[in-house]
């Protein structure tokens, strides 16, 4: 039986305390996204079932596991550090890699919303749903923000602006317009995506499982919620506040997504939901209410600007993890992933990821049906992210056995390991079930592509790690020393070392680390708002 943690309350010294309510706000800001609304709406009445399952059996277990991990190993590192400590450096490296490469299909998926926004902004809706135009928009915008990130500190320039333009204002506008439109029409019609109500429609009927193809997109809503665990150190009583705060956050995310999706499903005709077009429902709302069409144009322009600004977080954020790994000698020194510009970004990494994302974007050229291509990208992204969660679940169970006496300010279960194992197994079961059902209901082509992409991207880091050479780290350190950069002073020490030193940090270094952690949090917040 594992020992009880040495401390179960008290925020870390030197860190400003936050209330449970403030923690809820921070968590929601990390994960809430307007882009997911059409995905949820497309499932009709089963949206309640799918969102409930995703919230309780996916989002909640991830949050609990991350909460224990982050208080056990404080400091920068996140899932990479957790898997390194609980499994091995090999799996920590794999985790770091997966969190980078999942953005390849994920970025294309997110950027695909730009084409419909441009179409509505210029008054040419059909153009916005054209697959070739979608490809052009993705390539032009992504390469533009990549080049801008090489010349300017885009994360600093556009972070808060992007959140307001891409999230807060559109959310309020959509809900108010949608509620007014549904009230004016007197509810939902049989011809809408929602259709007429019957109790049997609240769950999949066992015959028509087509909505299951959308389940992975609903699960994707909660990916990234593990980042909320970074705030645990700021709670006065993490063992009590964290689970309560997470549960409230998940409840609010459930309400937000279902409420807006319900209004969208009530007006969009059955079979005509455009998954990458958040403006579709707004255009219908405006027509129903008799408002001037410039409302739609303004909404499209607003969200477009917001998404473009937010994409900068995707360009710079994950690349910094790869750069840090390269400076630890985990990538061939000849790749020069370790070399950065004045903003701390590796130009080589930015170019490489831009090229790979451009290749992934070609799916819109190969698959004319935009919705089909969109779903393929979502499935690929979800599978890669789910592998990270599988490693986390296995890691938390293994850590309970291998290091039972570690101090855990937040602990799943007061005594013993039963509850921890149960939570981890539930998460694993949901991941297997969801991905299995999605494969069973998807096309053969979709399954082949997603499987090949997932296997290739999973095997690559194992190959790199197996052929790792000591000279990689030596060469990097030598090159950086010639530039007057000392790795220890630069802060690019490995996550394990950061975690060990975080228990008894130097005050000055602790302040630097806290500032670095907050920068990572803000960057991830911008990334997920775009997603």
Short mmCIF file of C-alpha atoms in Angstrom, two decimals:
data_model
loop_
_atom_site.label_atom_id
_atom_site.label_comp_id
_atom_site.label_asym_id
_atom_site.label_seq_id
_atom_site.Cartn_x
_atom_site.Cartn_y
_atom_site.Cartn_z
CA UNK A 1 0.00 0.00 0.00
CA UNK A 2 1.35 3.42 -0.90
CA UNK A 3 2.19 5.84 1.87
CA UNK A 4 0.10 8.93 2.30
CA UNK A 5 1.64 12.08 0.84
CA UNK A 6 3.71 14.21 3.13
CA UNK A 7 1.55 17.21 2.44
CA UNK A 8 -1.93 17.52 1.08
CA UNK A 9 -2.47 21.23 1.31
CA UNK A 10 -0.77 24.54 0.88
CA UNK A 11 0.23 26.35 -2.25
CA UNK A 12 3.86 26.34 -3.14
CA UNK A 13 5.76 29.15 -1.40
CA UNK A 14 6.32 32.28 -3.42
CA UNK A 15 3.42 31.60 -5.79
CA UNK A 16 0.29 33.73 -5.65
CA UNK A 17 -2.70 31.71 -4.42
CA UNK A 18 -5.83 31.49 -6.53
CA UNK A 19 -9.38 30.61 -5.57
CA UNK A 20 -11.29 27.63 -6.91
CA UNK A 21 -13.35 30.01 -9.05
CA UNK A 22 -10.21 31.56 -10.56
CA UNK A 23 -8.84 28.08 -11.26
CA UNK A 24 -12.08 27.21 -13.07
CA UNK A 25 -11.69 30.29 -15.26
CA UNK A 26 -8.08 29.40 -16.09
CA UNK A 27 -9.01 25.84 -17.04
CA UNK A 28 -11.92 26.90 -19.25
CA UNK A 29 -9.70 29.43 -21.02
CA UNK A 30 -7.30 26.60 -21.89
CA UNK A 31 -9.85 24.26 -23.43
CA UNK A 32 -12.95 26.10 -24.64
CA UNK A 33 -13.05 26.53 -28.42
CA UNK A 34 -15.70 27.79 -30.81
CA UNK A 35 -14.47 25.54 -33.64
CA UNK A 36 -15.88 22.36 -32.09
CA UNK A 37 -19.51 23.49 -32.14
CA UNK A 38 -20.41 22.13 -35.63
CA UNK A 39 -18.82 18.79 -34.71
CA UNK A 40 -21.03 18.43 -31.64
CA UNK A 41 -24.11 19.75 -33.45
CA UNK A 42 -23.77 17.21 -36.28
CA UNK A 43 -24.56 14.33 -33.88
CA UNK A 44 -28.10 15.61 -33.27
CA UNK A 45 -29.81 14.50 -30.07
CA UNK A 46 -26.99 12.07 -29.27
CA UNK A 47 -24.78 15.09 -28.53
CA UNK A 48 -25.88 14.87 -24.89
CA UNK A 49 -24.77 11.24 -24.63
CA UNK A 50 -21.45 11.76 -26.38
CA UNK A 51 -20.57 14.92 -24.45
CA UNK A 52 -21.46 13.26 -21.14
CA UNK A 53 -19.28 10.23 -21.89
CA UNK A 54 -16.41 12.41 -23.11
CA UNK A 55 -16.63 14.66 -20.04
CA UNK A 56 -16.88 12.04 -17.30
CA UNK A 57 -14.88 9.17 -18.78
CA UNK A 58 -12.22 11.05 -20.75
CA UNK A 59 -11.74 14.65 -19.62
CA UNK A 60 -12.12 13.98 -15.88
CA UNK A 61 -9.69 11.01 -15.69
CA UNK A 62 -7.05 12.91 -17.67
CA UNK A 63 -7.36 15.88 -15.32
CA UNK A 64 -7.03 13.72 -12.21
CA UNK A 65 -3.98 11.87 -13.54
CA UNK A 66 -2.33 15.12 -14.61
CA UNK A 67 -3.09 16.66 -11.21
CA UNK A 68 -1.21 13.91 -9.37
CA UNK A 69 1.67 13.95 -11.83
CA UNK A 70 2.23 17.70 -11.74
CA UNK A 71 2.27 17.92 -7.93
CA UNK A 72 4.58 14.93 -7.70
CA UNK A 73 7.01 16.39 -10.23
CA UNK A 74 6.63 20.20 -10.11
CA UNK A 75 8.34 22.49 -12.57
CA UNK A 76 8.48 22.70 -16.34
CA UNK A 77 8.19 19.52 -18.38
CA UNK A 78 4.55 18.41 -18.45
CA UNK A 79 3.72 15.01 -19.99
CA UNK A 80 7.30 14.59 -21.24
CA UNK A 81 8.65 14.87 -17.68
CA UNK A 82 5.88 12.68 -16.23
CA UNK A 83 6.48 9.82 -18.65
CA UNK A 84 10.24 10.13 -18.25
CA UNK A 85 9.96 9.73 -14.48
CA UNK A 86 7.22 7.10 -14.44
CA UNK A 87 8.26 5.01 -17.46
CA UNK A 88 11.67 5.84 -18.92
CA UNK A 89 13.56 8.55 -20.84
CA UNK A 90 12.65 6.69 -24.04
CA UNK A 91 8.93 7.16 -23.48
CA UNK A 92 9.41 10.72 -22.29
CA UNK A 93 11.08 11.46 -25.61
CA UNK A 94 8.29 9.70 -27.51
CA UNK A 95 5.72 11.80 -25.63
CA UNK A 96 7.53 15.02 -26.49
CA UNK A 97 7.65 13.97 -30.15
CA UNK A 98 3.96 13.02 -30.29
CA UNK A 99 2.90 16.34 -28.78
CA UNK A 100 4.78 18.01 -31.62
CA UNK A 101 3.71 15.84 -34.55
CA UNK A 102 0.02 15.78 -33.57
CA UNK A 103 -0.03 19.39 -34.69
CA UNK A 104 0.73 18.37 -38.29
CA UNK A 105 -2.78 17.05 -39.06
CA UNK A 106 -4.20 19.18 -36.26
CA UNK A 107 -2.90 22.44 -37.71
CA UNK A 108 -4.34 21.60 -41.13
CA UNK A 109 -7.68 20.79 -39.49
CA UNK A 110 -7.74 24.11 -37.64
CA UNK A 111 -6.55 26.16 -40.61
CA UNK A 112 -9.25 24.63 -42.81
CA UNK A 113 -11.84 26.86 -41.11
CA UNK A 114 -10.22 29.86 -42.78
CA UNK A 115 -11.55 29.13 -46.28
CA UNK A 116 -15.26 29.31 -45.34
CA UNK A 117 -14.56 32.46 -43.33
CA UNK A 118 -13.00 34.10 -46.39
CA UNK A 119 -15.92 32.92 -48.51
CA UNK A 120 -18.48 34.52 -46.20
CA UNK A 121 -16.38 37.66 -45.77
CA UNK A 122 -16.32 38.30 -49.54
CA UNK A 123 -19.86 37.06 -50.13
CA UNK A 124 -18.91 33.89 -52.04
CA UNK A 125 -20.01 30.98 -49.85
CA UNK A 126 -19.46 28.33 -52.53
CA UNK A 127 -15.82 29.36 -52.93
CA UNK A 128 -15.25 28.88 -49.21
CA UNK A 129 -16.28 25.21 -49.44
CA UNK A 130 -14.12 24.47 -52.48
CA UNK A 131 -11.37 21.97 -51.65
CA UNK A 132 -8.71 23.66 -53.80
CA UNK A 133 -9.46 27.07 -52.28
CA UNK A 134 -9.28 25.48 -48.83
CA UNK A 135 -5.82 24.13 -49.65
CA UNK A 136 -4.64 27.52 -50.92
CA UNK A 137 -5.89 29.29 -47.77
CA UNK A 138 -4.12 26.80 -45.51
CA UNK A 139 -0.80 27.10 -47.34
CA UNK A 140 -0.83 30.88 -47.70
CA UNK A 141 -1.86 31.64 -44.13
CA UNK A 142 0.35 29.04 -42.46
CA UNK A 143 3.47 30.03 -44.37
CA UNK A 144 2.69 33.69 -43.70
CA UNK A 145 2.47 33.22 -39.93
CA UNK A 146 5.60 31.03 -40.04
CA UNK A 147 7.60 33.78 -41.75
CA UNK A 148 6.19 36.38 -39.37
CA UNK A 149 7.26 34.28 -36.38
CA UNK A 150 10.80 34.28 -37.75
CA UNK A 151 10.87 38.08 -37.80
CA UNK A 152 8.61 39.14 -34.93
CA UNK A 153 7.54 37.96 -31.46
CA UNK A 154 4.05 37.04 -32.65
CA UNK A 155 3.01 35.22 -29.46
CA UNK A 156 3.56 38.43 -27.50
CA UNK A 157 2.00 40.67 -30.12
CA UNK A 158 -1.22 38.78 -30.72
CA UNK A 159 -1.92 36.48 -27.76
CA UNK A 160 -4.65 38.35 -25.91
CA UNK A 161 -6.06 39.92 -29.08
CA UNK A 162 -6.48 36.50 -30.63
CA UNK A 163 -8.38 35.12 -27.66
CA UNK A 164 -10.87 37.99 -27.76
CA UNK A 165 -11.32 37.94 -31.54
CA UNK A 166 -11.33 34.18 -31.95
CA UNK A 167 -13.21 33.11 -28.82
CA UNK A 168 -14.94 35.51 -26.45
CA UNK A 169 -16.72 37.85 -28.87
CA UNK A 170 -17.81 35.09 -31.33
CA UNK A 171 -19.10 32.91 -28.48
CA UNK A 172 -21.36 35.63 -27.13
CA UNK A 173 -22.52 36.68 -30.60
CA UNK A 174 -23.34 33.11 -31.66
CA UNK A 175 -25.32 32.29 -28.54
CA UNK A 176 -27.39 35.49 -28.57
CA UNK A 177 -28.19 35.23 -32.28
CA UNK A 178 -28.91 31.50 -32.05
CA UNK A 179 -31.22 31.82 -29.07
CA UNK A 180 -33.13 34.66 -30.74
CA UNK A 181 -33.45 32.69 -34.01
CA UNK A 182 -34.71 29.51 -32.31
CA UNK A 183 -37.22 31.48 -30.24
CA UNK A 184 -38.50 33.25 -33.36
CA UNK A 185 -38.95 30.00 -35.30
CA UNK A 186 -40.72 28.38 -32.38
CA UNK A 187 -38.19 25.60 -31.78
CA UNK A 188 -36.78 22.93 -34.08
CA UNK A 189 -38.26 21.41 -37.20
CA UNK A 190 -38.27 17.83 -38.48
CA UNK A 191 -36.01 18.91 -41.34
CA UNK A 192 -33.25 20.22 -39.10
CA UNK A 193 -30.16 18.32 -37.97
CA UNK A 194 -31.80 17.99 -34.57
CA UNK A 195 -35.15 16.78 -35.93
CA UNK A 196 -38.14 15.96 -33.75
CA UNK A 197 -37.51 14.69 -30.24
CA UNK A 198 -37.87 11.17 -28.95
CA UNK A 199 -36.17 9.51 -26.00
CA UNK A 200 -34.64 6.86 -28.23
CA UNK A 201 -32.66 9.55 -30.10
CA UNK A 202 -30.65 10.45 -27.01
CA UNK A 203 -28.40 7.40 -27.43
CA UNK A 204 -27.04 5.62 -30.53
CA UNK A 205 -29.77 3.23 -31.65
CA UNK A 206 -27.49 0.30 -32.45
CA UNK A 207 -28.47 0.34 -36.13
CA UNK A 208 -27.39 3.73 -37.44
CA UNK A 209 -23.99 4.29 -35.87
CA UNK A 210 -22.97 6.96 -38.35
CA UNK A 211 -22.73 9.57 -35.60
CA UNK A 212 -19.92 7.54 -34.05
CA UNK A 213 -17.61 8.85 -36.76
CA UNK A 214 -17.97 12.21 -34.99
CA UNK A 215 -17.18 10.87 -31.52
CA UNK A 216 -13.43 11.33 -31.96
CA UNK A 217 -13.99 15.02 -32.77
CA UNK A 218 -15.98 15.40 -29.55
CA UNK A 219 -13.24 13.63 -27.59
CA UNK A 220 -10.78 16.05 -29.18
CA UNK A 221 -12.49 18.92 -27.35
CA UNK A 222 -10.86 17.78 -24.12
CA UNK A 223 -7.34 17.20 -25.42
CA UNK A 224 -4.96 19.59 -23.73
CA UNK A 225 -6.94 19.75 -20.49
CA UNK A 226 -3.94 18.19 -18.72
CA UNK A 227 -2.30 21.63 -18.93
CA UNK A 228 -4.69 22.83 -16.20
CA UNK A 229 -2.60 20.77 -13.78
CA UNK A 230 0.13 23.43 -14.02
CA UNK A 231 -2.07 25.65 -11.84
CA UNK A 232 -2.25 23.12 -8.98
CA UNK A 233 0.72 24.70 -7.19
CA UNK A 234 -1.30 27.92 -6.89
CA UNK A 235 -4.15 26.30 -4.98
CA UNK A 236 -4.25 26.59 -1.20
CA UNK A 237 -5.69 23.08 -0.73
CA UNK A 238 -4.99 21.18 -3.96
CA UNK A 239 -6.32 17.88 -2.63
CA UNK A 240 -9.78 19.45 -2.26
CA UNK A 241 -9.81 22.39 -4.68
CA UNK A 242 -8.34 20.65 -7.73
CA UNK A 243 -10.95 17.88 -8.24
CA UNK A 244 -13.79 20.30 -7.45
CA UNK A 245 -12.39 22.95 -9.79
CA UNK A 246 -11.82 20.46 -12.60
CA UNK A 247 -15.31 19.02 -12.25
CA UNK A 248 -16.88 22.50 -12.40
CA UNK A 249 -14.72 23.37 -15.42
CA UNK A 250 -15.79 20.21 -17.23
CA UNK A 251 -19.43 20.93 -16.38
CA UNK A 252 -19.13 24.43 -17.85
CA UNK A 253 -17.44 23.06 -20.98
CA UNK A 254 -20.28 20.56 -21.31
CA UNK A 255 -22.92 23.29 -21.00
CA UNK A 256 -21.12 25.67 -23.36
CA UNK A 257 -20.66 23.13 -26.14
CA UNK A 258 -24.10 21.52 -25.82
CA UNK A 259 -26.00 24.83 -25.54
CA UNK A 260 -24.40 26.32 -28.65
CA UNK A 261 -24.45 23.04 -30.58
CA UNK A 262 -28.14 22.58 -29.76
CA UNK A 263 -28.96 25.98 -31.27
CA UNK A 264 -26.87 25.22 -34.37
CA UNK A 265 -28.45 21.78 -34.86
CA UNK A 266 -31.91 23.33 -34.53
CA UNK A 267 -31.45 25.54 -37.61
CA UNK A 268 -29.00 23.77 -39.95
CA UNK A 269 -30.88 21.41 -42.34
CA UNK A 270 -30.29 17.69 -41.86
CA UNK A 271 -27.31 16.38 -43.83
CA UNK A 272 -25.99 19.86 -44.63
CA UNK A 273 -23.73 20.52 -41.62
CA UNK A 274 -20.38 21.94 -42.74
CA UNK A 275 -17.90 20.76 -40.11
CA UNK A 276 -15.18 23.29 -40.87
CA UNK A 277 -17.60 26.21 -41.27
CA UNK A 278 -18.51 27.91 -38.00
CA UNK A 279 -20.13 30.76 -39.96
CA UNK A 280 -22.81 28.56 -41.55
CA UNK A 281 -25.13 28.71 -38.53
CA UNK A 282 -24.56 32.44 -38.05
CA UNK A 283 -25.68 33.08 -41.64
CA UNK A 284 -28.88 31.13 -40.98
CA UNK A 285 -29.47 33.02 -37.72
CA UNK A 286 -29.12 36.34 -39.53
CA UNK A 287 -31.56 35.28 -42.27
CA UNK A 288 -34.14 34.09 -39.73
CA UNK A 289 -33.91 37.31 -37.74
CA UNK A 290 -33.99 39.52 -40.85
CA UNK A 291 -30.72 41.22 -39.97
CA UNK A 292 -28.46 42.79 -42.61
CA UNK A 293 -25.98 40.34 -44.13
CA UNK A 294 -23.01 42.46 -43.12
CA UNK A 295 -23.40 40.84 -39.68
CA UNK A 296 -22.19 37.60 -41.27
CA UNK A 297 -19.34 39.35 -43.10
CA UNK A 298 -18.22 41.04 -39.89
CA UNK A 299 -18.42 37.80 -37.92
CA UNK A 300 -16.36 35.95 -40.54
CA UNK A 301 -13.68 38.65 -40.64
CA UNK A 302 -13.52 38.75 -36.85
CA UNK A 303 -13.06 35.01 -36.45
CA UNK A 304 -10.62 34.89 -39.38
CA UNK A 305 -8.35 37.47 -37.75
CA UNK A 306 -8.66 35.71 -34.43
CA UNK A 307 -7.73 32.32 -35.87
CA UNK A 308 -4.77 33.74 -37.80
CA UNK A 309 -3.42 35.38 -34.65
CA UNK A 310 -4.00 32.23 -32.63
CA UNK A 311 -2.21 30.08 -35.22
CA UNK A 312 1.00 31.85 -34.22
CA UNK A 313 0.86 29.93 -30.96
CA UNK A 314 0.80 26.66 -32.90
CA UNK A 315 3.74 27.77 -35.02
CA UNK A 316 6.01 28.71 -32.12
CA UNK A 317 4.77 26.68 -29.14
CA UNK A 318 5.45 23.00 -29.94
CA UNK A 319 8.63 23.88 -31.82
CA UNK A 320 10.23 25.12 -28.60
CA UNK A 321 9.83 21.67 -27.05
CA UNK A 322 11.72 20.14 -29.97
CA UNK A 323 14.44 22.78 -29.66
CA UNK A 324 14.86 22.03 -25.96
CA UNK A 325 15.14 18.31 -26.74
CA UNK A 326 17.71 19.04 -29.45
CA UNK A 327 19.81 21.01 -26.98
CA UNK A 328 19.81 17.97 -24.71
CA UNK A 329 21.30 15.96 -27.56
CA UNK A 330 18.18 13.96 -28.38
CA UNK A 331 18.26 14.85 -32.09
CA UNK A 332 21.20 14.72 -34.51
CA UNK A 333 23.23 17.89 -34.06
CA UNK A 334 23.51 18.23 -37.83
CA UNK A 335 19.78 18.92 -38.06
CA UNK A 336 20.46 22.22 -36.22
CA UNK A 337 17.15 22.06 -34.35
CA UNK A 338 19.09 23.52 -31.40
CA UNK A 339 19.95 26.78 -33.16
CA UNK A 340 17.55 29.65 -32.37
CA UNK A 341 16.88 33.21 -33.41
CA UNK A 342 16.54 36.19 -31.07
CA UNK A 343 13.01 35.10 -30.13
CA UNK A 344 14.17 31.68 -28.96
CA UNK A 345 12.71 29.89 -31.99
CA UNK A 346 14.53 27.45 -34.23
CA UNK A 347 14.20 28.59 -37.83
CA UNK A 348 15.08 25.07 -38.97
CA UNK A 349 12.25 23.53 -36.92
CA UNK A 350 9.76 26.14 -38.16
CA UNK A 351 10.64 25.41 -41.79
CA UNK A 352 10.51 21.63 -41.31
CA UNK A 353 7.09 21.71 -39.66
CA UNK A 354 5.77 24.12 -42.31
CA UNK A 355 6.86 21.73 -45.07
CA UNK A 356 5.32 18.70 -43.34
CA UNK A 357 2.08 20.55 -42.64
CA UNK A 358 1.96 21.57 -46.30
CA UNK A 359 2.17 17.89 -47.24
CA UNK A 360 -0.67 17.04 -44.85
CA UNK A 361 -2.72 19.86 -46.37
CA UNK A 362 -2.65 18.04 -49.70
CA UNK A 363 -5.38 15.79 -48.31
CA UNK A 364 -7.80 18.51 -49.42
CA UNK A 365 -6.49 18.17 -52.97
CA UNK A 366 -6.67 14.37 -52.93
CA UNK A 367 -10.11 14.24 -51.28
CA UNK A 368 -12.56 16.70 -52.89
CA UNK A 369 -15.18 16.17 -50.15
CA UNK A 370 -14.15 18.75 -47.53
CA UNK A 371 -16.04 17.08 -44.65
CA UNK A 372 -14.40 13.71 -45.40
CA UNK A 373 -10.92 15.23 -45.47
CA UNK A 374 -11.66 17.14 -42.29
CA UNK A 375 -12.73 13.99 -40.42
CA UNK A 376 -9.62 12.14 -41.57
CA UNK A 377 -7.42 14.87 -40.11
CA UNK A 378 -9.38 14.89 -36.85
CA UNK A 379 -9.05 11.12 -36.50
CA UNK A 380 -5.30 11.22 -37.14
CA UNK A 381 -4.82 13.99 -34.59
CA UNK A 382 -6.95 12.22 -31.99
CA UNK A 383 -5.09 8.92 -32.36
CA UNK A 384 -1.70 10.61 -31.84
CA UNK A 385 -2.93 12.54 -28.81
CA UNK A 386 -4.58 9.42 -27.37
CA UNK A 387 -1.23 7.61 -27.46
CA UNK A 388 0.10 10.29 -25.11
CA UNK A 389 -2.80 9.65 -22.74
CA UNK A 390 -2.23 5.89 -22.90
CA UNK A 391 1.38 6.46 -21.79
CA UNK A 392 0.19 8.75 -18.99
CA UNK A 393 -2.32 6.17 -17.73
CA UNK A 394 0.25 3.38 -17.76
CA UNK A 395 2.80 5.68 -16.16
CA UNK A 396 0.61 6.71 -13.22
CA UNK A 397 -0.10 3.05 -12.39
CA UNK A 398 3.55 2.05 -12.68
CA UNK A 399 4.69 4.98 -10.52
CA UNK A 400 2.36 3.89 -7.70
CA UNK A 401 4.21 0.56 -7.65
CA UNK A 402 7.78 1.68 -8.23
CA UNK A 403 7.79 4.82 -6.06
CA UNK A 404 4.94 4.54 -3.53
CA UNK A 405 6.48 6.91 -0.96
CA UNK A 406 6.76 9.99 -3.19
CA UNK A 407 5.11 13.11 -1.81
CA UNK A 408 1.88 13.73 -3.71
CA UNK A 409 0.20 17.04 -2.69
CA UNK A 410 -2.73 15.96 -4.84
CA UNK A 411 -3.42 12.25 -4.78
CA UNK A 412 -6.06 10.11 -6.52
CA UNK A 413 -7.56 8.34 -3.52
CA UNK A 414 -6.58 9.05 0.08
CA UNK A 415 -5.08 5.60 0.66
CA UNK A 416 -4.16 2.63 -1.47
CA UNK A 417 -3.99 2.44 -5.25
CA UNK A 418 -7.44 1.10 -6.12
CA UNK A 419 -9.04 4.38 -7.18
CA UNK A 420 -5.96 5.42 -9.16
CA UNK A 421 -5.92 2.12 -11.04
CA UNK A 422 -9.66 2.36 -11.67
CA UNK A 423 -9.38 5.89 -13.13
CA UNK A 424 -6.45 4.89 -15.35
CA UNK A 425 -8.18 1.73 -16.60
CA UNK A 426 -11.38 3.67 -17.36
CA UNK A 427 -9.37 6.13 -19.44
CA UNK A 428 -7.62 3.31 -21.31
CA UNK A 429 -10.93 1.54 -21.93
CA UNK A 430 -12.57 4.68 -23.33
CA UNK A 431 -9.60 5.36 -25.61
CA UNK A 432 -9.68 1.81 -26.98
CA UNK A 433 -13.48 1.80 -27.33
CA UNK A 434 -13.74 5.17 -29.04
CA UNK A 435 -10.93 4.55 -31.50
CA UNK A 436 -12.24 1.05 -32.20
CA UNK A 437 -15.74 2.29 -32.93
CA UNK A 438 -14.46 5.14 -35.09
CA UNK A 439 -12.42 2.67 -37.13
CA UNK A 440 -15.44 0.39 -37.43
CA UNK A 441 -17.65 3.18 -38.79
CA UNK A 442 -15.10 4.97 -41.00
CA UNK A 443 -14.27 4.23 -44.60
CA UNK A 444 -11.50 1.80 -45.50
CA UNK A 445 -9.48 4.62 -47.05
CA UNK A 446 -9.77 6.70 -43.88
CA UNK A 447 -8.66 3.79 -41.71
CA UNK A 448 -5.69 2.96 -43.92
CA UNK A 449 -4.44 6.55 -44.03
CA UNK A 450 -4.91 7.18 -40.30
CA UNK A 451 -3.24 3.88 -39.39
CA UNK A 452 -0.23 4.44 -41.64
CA UNK A 453 0.24 8.03 -40.44
CA UNK A 454 -0.07 7.03 -36.78
CA UNK A 455 2.34 4.08 -37.04
CA UNK A 456 4.97 6.04 -38.96
CA UNK A 457 4.87 9.02 -36.60
CA UNK A 458 5.00 6.69 -33.58
CA UNK A 459 7.94 4.62 -34.84
CA UNK A 460 10.15 7.55 -35.87
CA UNK A 461 10.99 8.72 -32.30
CA UNK A 462 11.73 5.13 -31.24
CA UNK A 463 14.18 4.85 -34.13
CA UNK A 464 15.82 8.19 -33.30
CA UNK A 465 16.17 7.30 -29.61
CA UNK A 466 17.58 3.84 -30.40
CA UNK A 467 20.32 5.41 -32.54
CA UNK A 468 21.06 8.30 -30.18
CA UNK A 469 24.76 9.16 -29.99
CA UNK A 470 26.63 10.95 -27.15
CA UNK A 471 28.28 13.13 -29.79
CA UNK A 472 24.95 14.83 -30.51
CA UNK A 473 24.89 16.47 -27.08
CA UNK A 474 28.63 17.16 -27.10
CA UNK A 475 28.48 18.88 -30.48
CA UNK A 476 25.50 21.00 -29.44
CA UNK A 477 27.11 22.10 -26.18
CA UNK A 478 30.34 22.96 -28.00
CA UNK A 479 28.52 24.96 -30.68
CA UNK A 480 26.47 26.86 -28.11
CA UNK A 481 29.51 27.61 -25.94
CA UNK A 482 31.17 29.16 -28.98
CA UNK A 483 28.15 31.46 -29.17
CA UNK A 484 28.48 32.29 -25.47
CA UNK A 485 25.44 30.22 -24.47
CA UNK A 486 25.65 27.96 -21.42
CA UNK A 487 22.84 25.41 -21.32
CA UNK A 488 22.40 25.65 -17.56
CA UNK A 489 22.13 29.43 -17.70
CA UNK A 490 19.93 29.24 -20.76
CA UNK A 491 17.39 27.15 -18.86
CA UNK A 492 17.38 24.32 -21.38
CA UNK A 493 18.15 21.61 -18.85
CA UNK A 494 16.20 18.41 -19.14
CA UNK A 495 12.78 18.10 -17.51
CA UNK A 496 13.97 15.45 -15.05
CA UNK A 497 16.62 17.75 -13.65
CA UNK A 498 14.12 20.59 -13.47
CA UNK A 499 11.74 18.39 -11.56
CA UNK A 500 14.42 17.28 -9.08
CA UNK A 501 15.63 20.80 -8.39
CA UNK A 502 12.10 22.18 -8.07
CA UNK A 503 11.79 20.56 -4.62
CA UNK A 504 14.44 22.90 -3.17
CA UNK A 505 14.81 25.68 -5.72
CA UNK A 506 17.03 28.69 -5.57
CA UNK A 507 14.73 31.76 -5.15
CA UNK A 508 16.05 33.51 -8.24
CA UNK A 509 15.92 30.36 -10.37
CA UNK A 510 12.46 29.58 -8.98
CA UNK A 511 11.21 32.99 -10.12
CA UNK A 512 12.66 32.37 -13.59
CA UNK A 513 11.06 28.94 -13.73
CA UNK A 514 7.67 30.30 -12.67
CA UNK A 515 7.83 32.96 -15.37
CA UNK A 516 8.80 30.32 -17.93
CA UNK A 517 5.94 28.05 -16.84
CA UNK A 518 3.44 30.90 -17.15
CA UNK A 519 4.73 31.68 -20.65
CA UNK A 520 4.20 28.04 -21.63
CA UNK A 521 0.67 28.12 -20.15
CA UNK A 522 -0.24 31.31 -22.01
CA UNK A 523 1.18 29.88 -25.23
CA UNK A 524 -0.81 26.66 -24.86
CA UNK A 525 -3.95 28.71 -24.10
CA UNK A 526 -3.53 30.54 -27.41
CA UNK A 527 -2.94 27.24 -29.23
CA UNK A 528 -6.02 25.51 -27.91
CA UNK A 529 -8.27 28.52 -28.51
CA UNK A 530 -7.31 28.26 -32.17
CA UNK A 531 -8.07 24.55 -32.12
#
